């Protein structure tokens, strides 16, 4: 075993021992089933760990992460996660969570080439194109960057709501709310972007005004 990774196994055993000491039934209970009420669609950034940010234990939140928390209608990975969460786990809340200072957003706003990832960043460039007038009208660089992070979240909330998975769930009367949040690495706080959609009718109204 590589010496550079052996410390991770040591930390794992220490963590498991600590958890077991605090709650001897934790792992046996956790292994039997998962019944989370939340699906977190977030950024792959290592500084944005879903469970810790909202202080939830393993098993309490279902998670999908990718660069810049993008939801694409052709991304079978993301769609499969959403379908499992909605149809099987019956989550009640889907949170699309971006974060200020997102490297994916910053890269998409620039002109430098980054290789294969540029194909993925095209989705974010499309968000910029849709909101170019608003974004370009912000003189302060930091505020403009922050606003793009927020606008990207809002657009991805729209994509979740427009998916056949969520639309079908609403048609059958399933309780399901889609939220847009943005996390600040600077202070650890989540900002509610006030983009919560709870049914198809509400989605049609909210998304028409984007």
XYZ file of N, CA and C in Angstrom:
630
model
N 0.851 -1.194 0.000
C 0.000 0.000 0.000
C 0.887 1.245 0.000
N 0.527 2.248 -0.795
C 1.313 3.463 -0.867
C 1.317 4.179 0.473
N 2.520 4.586 0.905
C 2.632 5.304 2.173
C 1.868 6.621 2.157
N 1.697 7.178 0.970
C 1.012 8.464 0.875
C -0.479 8.363 1.173
N -1.032 7.137 1.155
C -2.455 6.957 1.411
C -2.747 6.184 2.693
N -1.764 5.588 3.285
C -1.990 4.781 4.486
C -2.598 5.602 5.617
N -2.280 6.895 5.651
C -2.828 7.743 6.716
C -4.339 7.868 6.607
N -4.871 7.734 5.376
C -6.322 7.816 5.214
C -7.017 6.605 5.832
N -6.395 5.442 5.711
C -6.961 4.247 6.339
C -6.890 4.354 7.859
N -5.809 4.935 8.341
C -5.676 5.148 9.781
C -6.764 6.097 10.275
N -6.972 7.191 9.556
C -8.006 8.146 9.930
C -9.394 7.509 9.861
N -9.593 6.634 8.873
C -10.884 5.958 8.746
C -11.180 5.101 9.966
N -10.195 4.328 10.405
C -10.395 3.462 11.569
C -10.629 4.290 12.833
N -9.912 5.394 12.939
C -10.083 6.262 14.102
C -11.470 6.887 14.117
N -11.909 7.314 12.923
C -13.246 7.905 12.822
C -14.328 6.885 13.154
N -14.218 5.675 12.596
C -15.215 4.633 12.844
C -15.269 4.279 14.326
N -14.101 4.212 14.970
C -14.050 3.901 16.397
C -14.712 5.001 17.214
N -14.469 6.239 16.830
C -15.065 7.376 17.543
C -16.582 7.373 17.420
N -17.071 7.148 16.189
C -18.515 7.119 15.967
C -19.152 5.963 16.735
N -18.512 4.811 16.690
C -19.041 3.634 17.374
C -19.080 3.841 18.880
N -18.092 4.542 19.414
C -18.056 4.812 20.854
C -19.196 5.742 21.267
N -19.502 6.687 20.385
C -20.571 7.639 20.687
C -21.949 7.029 20.495
N -22.070 6.131 19.494
C -23.354 5.496 19.206
C -23.107 4.092 18.662
N -23.115 3.082 19.532
C -22.825 1.704 19.104
C -23.765 1.167 18.041
N -24.959 1.755 17.885
C -25.935 1.277 16.914
C -25.874 2.034 15.594
N -24.985 3.031 15.491
C -24.987 3.926 14.337
C -24.806 3.174 13.026
N -23.750 2.387 12.910
C -23.445 1.737 11.635
C -24.436 0.625 11.303
N -24.896 -0.100 12.298
C -25.861 -1.164 12.033
C -27.192 -0.578 11.566
N -27.583 0.549 12.140
C -28.816 1.217 11.714
C -28.648 1.812 10.324
N -27.503 2.450 10.084
C -27.241 3.103 8.808
C -27.205 2.104 7.657
N -26.687 0.904 7.916
C -26.520 -0.086 6.857
C -27.841 -0.702 6.397
N -28.894 -0.560 7.194
C -30.160 -1.210 6.873
C -30.964 -0.454 5.817
N -30.905 0.865 5.826
C -31.698 1.632 4.873
C -31.266 3.090 4.892
N -31.658 3.808 3.835
C -31.480 5.250 3.828
C -32.809 5.882 3.475
N -33.200 6.885 4.242
C -34.462 7.576 3.998
C -34.254 9.090 4.068
N -33.405 9.609 3.212
C -33.169 11.052 3.250
C -34.359 11.829 2.695
N -34.577 13.009 3.214
C -35.620 13.884 2.692
C -35.054 14.885 1.699
N -33.717 14.882 1.549
C -33.076 15.927 0.767
C -32.160 15.351 -0.318
N -32.206 15.987 -1.482
C -31.218 15.744 -2.526
C -30.436 17.032 -2.710
N -29.134 16.955 -2.545
C -28.245 18.103 -2.690
C -27.509 17.988 -4.022
N -27.729 18.938 -4.908
C -26.987 18.993 -6.169
C -26.003 20.147 -6.034
N -24.735 19.811 -5.869
C -23.756 20.840 -5.566
C -22.516 20.756 -6.426
N -21.570 21.620 -6.116
C -20.312 21.673 -6.843
C -19.341 20.643 -6.283
N -18.466 20.158 -7.136
C -17.476 19.167 -6.727
C -16.339 19.779 -5.911
N -16.335 21.089 -5.749
C -15.298 21.771 -4.980
C -15.130 21.122 -3.606
N -13.897 20.801 -3.245
C -13.622 20.089 -1.993
C -13.940 20.916 -0.751
N -14.140 22.210 -0.914
C -14.442 23.084 0.212
C -15.935 23.182 0.511
N -16.732 22.424 -0.254
C -18.188 22.524 -0.110
C -18.791 21.151 0.188
N -18.547 20.610 1.392
C -19.082 19.296 1.753
C -20.538 19.391 2.206
N -21.417 18.727 1.504
C -22.854 18.882 1.719
C -23.286 18.605 3.159
N -22.958 17.432 3.682
C -23.436 17.060 5.014
C -22.996 18.038 6.096
N -21.711 18.405 6.059
C -21.180 19.263 7.104
C -21.802 20.647 7.082
N -22.048 21.176 5.894
C -22.568 22.544 5.775
C -23.923 22.691 6.454
N -24.771 21.676 6.328
C -26.095 21.741 6.943
C -26.179 20.865 8.189
N -25.023 20.391 8.650
C -24.917 19.626 9.898
C -25.858 18.423 9.917
N -25.805 17.628 8.839
C -26.607 16.415 8.764
C -25.701 15.189 8.780
N -26.202 14.109 9.340
C -25.432 12.876 9.433
C -25.464 12.108 8.117
N -24.539 11.178 7.918
C -24.628 10.284 6.763
C -25.990 9.586 6.745
N -26.592 9.519 5.569
C -27.909 8.902 5.461
C -29.042 9.901 5.442
N -28.732 11.166 5.762
C -29.793 12.174 5.836
C -29.872 13.066 4.604
N -28.875 12.981 3.738
C -28.917 13.774 2.514
C -28.296 12.976 1.369
N -29.017 12.907 0.256
C -28.544 12.243 -0.955
C -27.810 13.307 -1.767
N -26.661 12.957 -2.351
C -25.801 13.992 -2.921
C -25.364 13.678 -4.350
N -25.435 14.701 -5.190
C -24.815 14.647 -6.518
C -23.978 15.904 -6.671
N -22.730 15.735 -7.120
C -21.847 16.890 -7.283
C -21.126 16.831 -8.627
N -20.964 17.981 -9.229
C -20.160 18.098 -10.443
C -19.583 19.510 -10.496
N -18.766 19.794 -11.466
C -18.169 21.116 -11.570
C -19.248 22.161 -11.836
N -19.372 23.103 -10.898
C -20.301 24.241 -11.003
C -21.771 23.837 -10.913
N -22.049 22.721 -10.248
C -23.429 22.299 -9.960
C -24.382 22.496 -11.147
N -24.008 21.895 -12.262
C -24.782 22.038 -13.497
C -25.738 20.856 -13.677
N -26.950 21.142 -14.125
C -27.940 20.109 -14.431
C -28.225 20.178 -15.928
N -27.794 19.149 -16.653
C -27.938 19.118 -18.105
C -28.903 17.985 -18.479
N -29.803 18.257 -19.381
C -30.835 17.270 -19.727
C -30.293 16.036 -20.428
N -29.045 16.083 -20.858
C -28.427 14.911 -21.488
C -27.436 14.211 -20.563
N -27.315 14.682 -19.339
C -26.383 14.095 -18.376
C -27.093 12.952 -17.646
N -26.882 11.734 -18.117
C -27.583 10.586 -17.551
C -27.173 10.312 -16.107
N -25.959 10.690 -15.748
C -25.515 10.527 -14.366
C -26.384 11.359 -13.437
N -26.469 12.644 -13.719
C -27.265 13.549 -12.893
C -28.737 13.163 -12.899
N -29.272 12.875 -14.071
C -30.687 12.513 -14.182
C -30.996 11.223 -13.426
N -30.061 10.278 -13.448
C -30.265 9.019 -12.717
C -30.315 9.265 -11.218
N -29.470 10.167 -10.747
C -29.478 10.514 -9.323
C -30.810 11.164 -8.956
N -31.261 12.102 -9.791
C -32.527 12.773 -9.511
C -33.680 11.774 -9.516
N -33.689 10.872 -10.509
C -34.780 9.899 -10.579
C -34.794 8.971 -9.371
N -33.620 8.496 -8.971
C -33.564 7.609 -7.806
C -34.031 8.346 -6.555
N -33.588 9.590 -6.433
C -33.967 10.370 -5.255
C -35.469 10.627 -5.207
N -36.042 10.960 -6.360
C -37.460 11.317 -6.418
C -38.363 10.091 -6.429
N -38.064 9.111 -7.283
C -38.959 7.966 -7.471
C -38.784 6.877 -6.420
N -37.566 6.680 -5.958
C -37.299 5.591 -5.007
C -37.212 6.094 -3.568
N -36.368 7.091 -3.351
C -36.192 7.601 -1.987
C -37.319 8.530 -1.550
N -38.033 9.082 -2.522
C -39.142 10.004 -2.253
C -38.693 11.223 -1.458
N -37.576 11.813 -1.870
C -37.119 13.019 -1.187
C -38.174 14.113 -1.347
N -38.220 15.004 -0.389
C -39.186 16.101 -0.436
C -38.559 17.411 -0.910
N -37.238 17.466 -0.860
C -36.565 18.709 -1.216
C -35.349 18.422 -2.096
N -35.237 19.164 -3.184
C -34.032 19.142 -4.018
C -33.390 20.521 -3.902
N -32.176 20.576 -3.402
C -31.470 21.845 -3.267
C -30.354 21.907 -4.294
N -30.417 22.886 -5.191
C -29.296 23.155 -6.090
C -28.439 24.199 -5.378
N -27.215 23.820 -5.049
C -26.385 24.684 -4.202
C -25.082 25.061 -4.904
N -24.993 26.316 -5.286
C -23.752 26.830 -5.829
C -22.919 27.431 -4.716
N -21.792 28.005 -5.060
C -20.995 28.691 -4.036
C -20.237 29.846 -4.657
N -20.106 30.896 -3.877
C -19.355 32.062 -4.326
C -17.879 31.681 -4.439
N -17.220 32.248 -5.424
C -15.822 31.899 -5.650
C -15.653 30.612 -6.418
N -16.690 30.186 -7.131
C -16.654 28.923 -7.867
C -15.660 28.990 -9.031
N -14.703 28.077 -9.045
C -13.695 28.053 -10.098
C -14.279 27.774 -11.468
N -15.332 26.961 -11.526
C -15.967 26.660 -12.801
C -16.615 27.889 -13.408
N -17.268 28.682 -12.564
C -17.900 29.913 -13.035
C -16.830 30.889 -13.517
N -15.770 31.000 -12.729
C -14.692 31.929 -13.088
C -14.058 31.547 -14.419
N -13.832 30.244 -14.608
C -13.237 29.778 -15.860
C -14.163 30.046 -17.043
N -15.458 29.854 -16.829
C -16.428 30.058 -17.902
C -16.544 31.533 -18.286
N -16.278 32.415 -17.350
C -16.381 33.849 -17.613
C -15.144 34.387 -18.326
N -14.072 33.605 -18.331
C -12.840 34.048 -18.968
C -12.729 33.571 -20.402
N -11.610 33.873 -21.012
C -11.389 33.501 -22.413
C -10.274 32.462 -22.566
N -9.625 32.128 -21.479
C -8.527 31.160 -21.519
C -9.046 29.754 -21.803
N -8.290 28.968 -22.565
C -8.673 27.591 -22.863
C -8.202 26.673 -21.741
N -9.037 25.676 -21.410
C -8.730 24.759 -20.314
C -8.757 23.294 -20.736
N -8.917 23.029 -22.012
C -8.951 21.647 -22.473
C -10.352 21.086 -22.508
N -10.480 19.803 -22.185
C -11.764 19.109 -22.296
C -12.862 19.762 -21.466
N -12.486 20.329 -20.339
C -13.501 20.917 -19.461
C -14.246 22.066 -20.127
N -13.656 22.643 -21.161
C -14.318 23.746 -21.855
C -15.665 23.309 -22.426
N -15.786 22.034 -22.775
C -17.070 21.526 -23.281
C -18.142 21.583 -22.196
N -17.745 21.280 -20.974
C -18.678 21.340 -19.842
C -19.007 22.791 -19.501
N -17.996 23.650 -19.575
C -18.181 25.054 -19.229
C -19.093 25.777 -20.221
N -19.291 25.168 -21.391
C -20.206 25.772 -22.359
C -21.589 25.987 -21.760
N -21.994 25.082 -20.880
C -23.311 25.208 -20.257
C -23.389 26.483 -19.419
N -22.292 26.822 -18.764
C -22.268 28.039 -17.943
C -22.158 29.270 -18.824
N -21.425 29.151 -19.914
C -21.351 30.269 -20.856
C -22.733 30.582 -21.421
N -23.561 29.562 -21.569
C -24.929 29.784 -22.031
C -25.725 30.589 -21.008
N -25.472 30.337 -19.726
C -26.125 31.112 -18.670
C -25.717 32.577 -18.784
N -24.426 32.799 -19.013
C -23.945 34.176 -19.188
C -24.608 34.841 -20.392
N -24.718 34.092 -21.481
C -25.337 34.639 -22.684
C -26.778 35.067 -22.421
N -27.510 34.286 -21.634
C -28.905 34.600 -21.317
C -29.039 35.834 -20.432
N -28.019 36.094 -19.641
C -28.090 37.194 -18.670
C -26.984 38.222 -18.899
N -26.507 38.293 -20.125
C -25.356 39.135 -20.454
C -25.565 40.600 -20.078
N -26.747 41.117 -20.358
C -27.005 42.535 -20.091
C -26.898 42.840 -18.599
N -27.506 41.981 -17.768
C -27.440 42.198 -16.321
C -26.016 42.062 -15.805
N -25.353 40.987 -16.215
C -24.007 40.711 -15.705
C -23.016 41.792 -16.131
N -23.051 42.166 -17.397
C -22.123 43.177 -17.900
C -22.400 44.551 -17.298
N -23.602 44.731 -16.772
C -23.951 46.014 -16.172
C -23.424 46.187 -14.762
N -22.806 45.145 -14.206
C -22.241 45.216 -12.853
C -20.776 45.599 -12.961
N -20.432 46.773 -12.474
C -19.068 47.296 -12.641
C -18.048 46.587 -11.767
N -18.416 46.277 -10.548
C -17.484 45.655 -9.605
C -17.232 44.196 -9.988
N -15.971 43.816 -10.143
C -15.627 42.459 -10.592
C -16.136 41.391 -9.634
N -15.945 41.601 -8.329
C -16.362 40.605 -7.339
C -17.874 40.437 -7.331
N -18.600 41.543 -7.395
C -20.062 41.473 -7.399
C -20.577 40.828 -8.676
N -19.905 41.096 -9.792
C -20.299 40.493 -11.068
C -20.091 38.979 -11.020
N -18.978 38.550 -10.451
C -18.657 37.138 -10.290
C -19.677 36.456 -9.385
N -19.988 37.114 -8.255
C -20.965 36.556 -7.315
C -22.332 36.405 -7.976
N -22.710 37.403 -8.761
C -24.022 37.350 -9.402
C -24.092 36.223 -10.424
N -22.990 35.976 -11.130
C -22.974 34.862 -12.073
C -23.138 33.527 -11.347
N -22.543 33.414 -10.164
C -22.703 32.193 -9.366
C -24.170 31.996 -9.018
N -24.854 33.088 -8.661
C -26.271 33.016 -8.316
C -27.127 32.702 -9.535
N -26.856 33.374 -10.632
C -27.642 33.153 -11.850
C -27.494 31.725 -12.359
N -26.303 31.162 -12.204
C -26.099 29.780 -12.615
C -26.975 28.837 -11.791
N -27.049 29.080 -10.494
C -27.905 28.261 -9.633
C -29.358 28.363 -10.085
N -29.810 29.586 -10.310
C -31.199 29.804 -10.703
C -31.526 29.070 -12.007
N -30.607 29.110 -12.958
C -30.831 28.405 -14.226
C -30.875 26.896 -14.016
N -30.043 26.391 -13.130
C -30.036 24.944 -12.889
C -31.292 24.498 -12.140
N -31.823 25.364 -11.292
C -33.116 25.073 -10.655
C -34.179 24.921 -11.747
N -34.138 25.815 -12.728
C -35.087 25.731 -13.849
C -34.950 24.406 -14.575
N -33.721 23.972 -14.796
C -33.497 22.703 -15.493
C -34.049 21.518 -14.695
N -33.866 21.547 -13.375
C -34.417 20.479 -12.528
C -35.937 20.464 -12.653
N -36.544 21.636 -12.562
C -38.003 21.728 -12.624
C -38.555 21.283 -13.976
N -37.781 21.513 -15.027
C -38.230 21.154 -16.372
C -38.008 19.683 -16.708
N -37.287 18.983 -15.874
C -37.006 17.572 -16.152
C -38.296 16.755 -16.076
N -38.374 15.713 -16.898
C -39.566 14.860 -16.903
C -39.758 14.178 -15.548
N -38.673 13.952 -14.836
C -38.742 13.284 -13.523
C -39.529 14.128 -12.548
N -39.160 15.390 -12.433
C -39.832 16.286 -11.495
C -41.238 16.610 -11.971
N -41.397 16.825 -13.262
C -42.727 17.118 -13.800
C -43.699 15.969 -13.528
N -43.241 14.741 -13.723
C -44.101 13.576 -13.474
C -44.436 13.423 -11.998
N -43.479 13.734 -11.142
C -43.731 13.656 -9.702
C -44.818 14.643 -9.304
N -44.747 15.842 -9.834
C -45.770 16.844 -9.533
C -47.131 16.433 -10.088
N -47.136 15.806 -11.272
C -48.399 15.380 -11.870
C -49.130 14.370 -10.992
N -48.371 13.531 -10.304
C -48.975 12.515 -9.441
C -49.267 13.035 -8.042
N -48.970 14.312 -7.807
C -49.264 14.898 -6.503
C -48.199 14.670 -5.448
N -47.036 14.204 -5.863
C -45.946 13.967 -4.913
C -45.431 15.296 -4.368
N -45.213 15.344 -3.062
C -44.651 16.552 -2.462
C -43.183 16.664 -2.842
N -42.833 17.751 -3.503
C -41.462 17.934 -3.954
C -41.196 19.422 -4.156
N -40.177 19.928 -3.475
C -39.817 21.333 -3.553
C -38.393 21.446 -4.080
N -38.182 22.353 -5.023
C -36.861 22.581 -5.591
C -36.379 23.962 -5.155
N -35.167 24.021 -4.601
C -34.649 25.251 -4.019
C -33.332 25.660 -4.681
N -33.067 26.952 -4.687
C -31.794 27.477 -5.173
C -31.066 28.197 -4.056
N -29.872 27.715 -3.731
C -29.069 28.310 -2.651
C -27.668 28.620 -3.160
N -26.980 29.514 -2.442
C -25.582 29.800 -2.742
C -24.812 29.870 -1.419
N -23.718 29.156 -1.371
C -22.921 29.013 -0.145
C -21.698 29.922 -0.195
N -21.406 30.548 0.934
C -20.228 31.399 1.025
C -19.112 30.675 1.768
N -18.022 30.439 1.092
C -16.874 29.808 1.726
C -16.247 30.754 2.747
N -16.432 32.050 2.557
C -15.830 33.047 3.440
C -16.362 32.984 4.868
N -17.678 32.709 4.997
C -18.249 32.702 6.352
C -19.050 31.451 6.691
N -19.182 30.535 5.732
C -19.892 29.280 6.000
C -21.402 29.391 5.944
N -21.922 30.523 5.507
C -23.371 30.727 5.480
C -23.961 30.401 4.110
N -25.184 29.874 4.141
C -25.940 29.616 2.923
C -26.901 30.769 2.693
N -26.965 31.238 1.455
C -27.931 32.281 1.083
C -29.065 31.651 0.287
N -30.285 31.878 0.748
C -31.461 31.426 0.008
C -31.707 32.421 -1.122
N -31.644 31.955 -2.359
C -31.834 32.833 -3.509
C -33.307 33.082 -3.805
N -34.169 32.594 -2.914
C -35.624 32.783 -3.050
C -36.121 32.267 -4.397
N -35.578 31.123 -4.744
C -35.981 30.441 -5.985
C -36.462 29.053 -5.594
N -37.578 28.992 -4.894
C -38.173 27.729 -4.484
C -39.428 27.473 -5.315
N -39.500 26.277 -5.891
C -40.631 25.911 -6.746
C -41.219 24.607 -6.221
N -42.549 24.579 -6.068
C -43.179 23.430 -5.423
C -44.201 22.685 -6.271
N -44.516 23.192 -7.455
C -45.453 22.487 -8.327
C -45.288 22.993 -9.759
N -45.926 22.312 -10.693
C -45.760 22.626 -12.111
C -46.284 24.010 -12.454
N -47.410 24.394 -11.841
C -47.988 25.706 -12.127
C -47.050 26.814 -11.672
N -46.505 26.636 -10.486
C -45.572 27.619 -9.950
C -44.314 27.675 -10.807
N -43.870 26.516 -11.275
C -42.686 26.464 -12.121
C -42.905 27.243 -13.409
N -44.074 27.082 -14.006
C -44.369 27.754 -15.268
C -44.301 29.271 -15.101
N -44.803 29.764 -13.978
C -44.808 31.203 -13.721
C -43.405 31.710 -13.420
N -42.704 31.001 -12.525
C -41.376 31.454 -12.119
C -40.375 31.399 -13.272
N -40.435 30.331 -14.046
C -39.453 30.147 -15.108
C -39.703 31.072 -16.296
N -40.948 31.494 -16.464
C -41.260 32.399 -17.565
C -40.590 33.755 -17.359
N -40.352 34.109 -16.096
C -39.804 35.420 -15.773
C -38.283 35.416 -15.642
N -37.639 34.299 -15.933
C -36.188 34.259 -15.830
C -35.533 35.013 -16.987
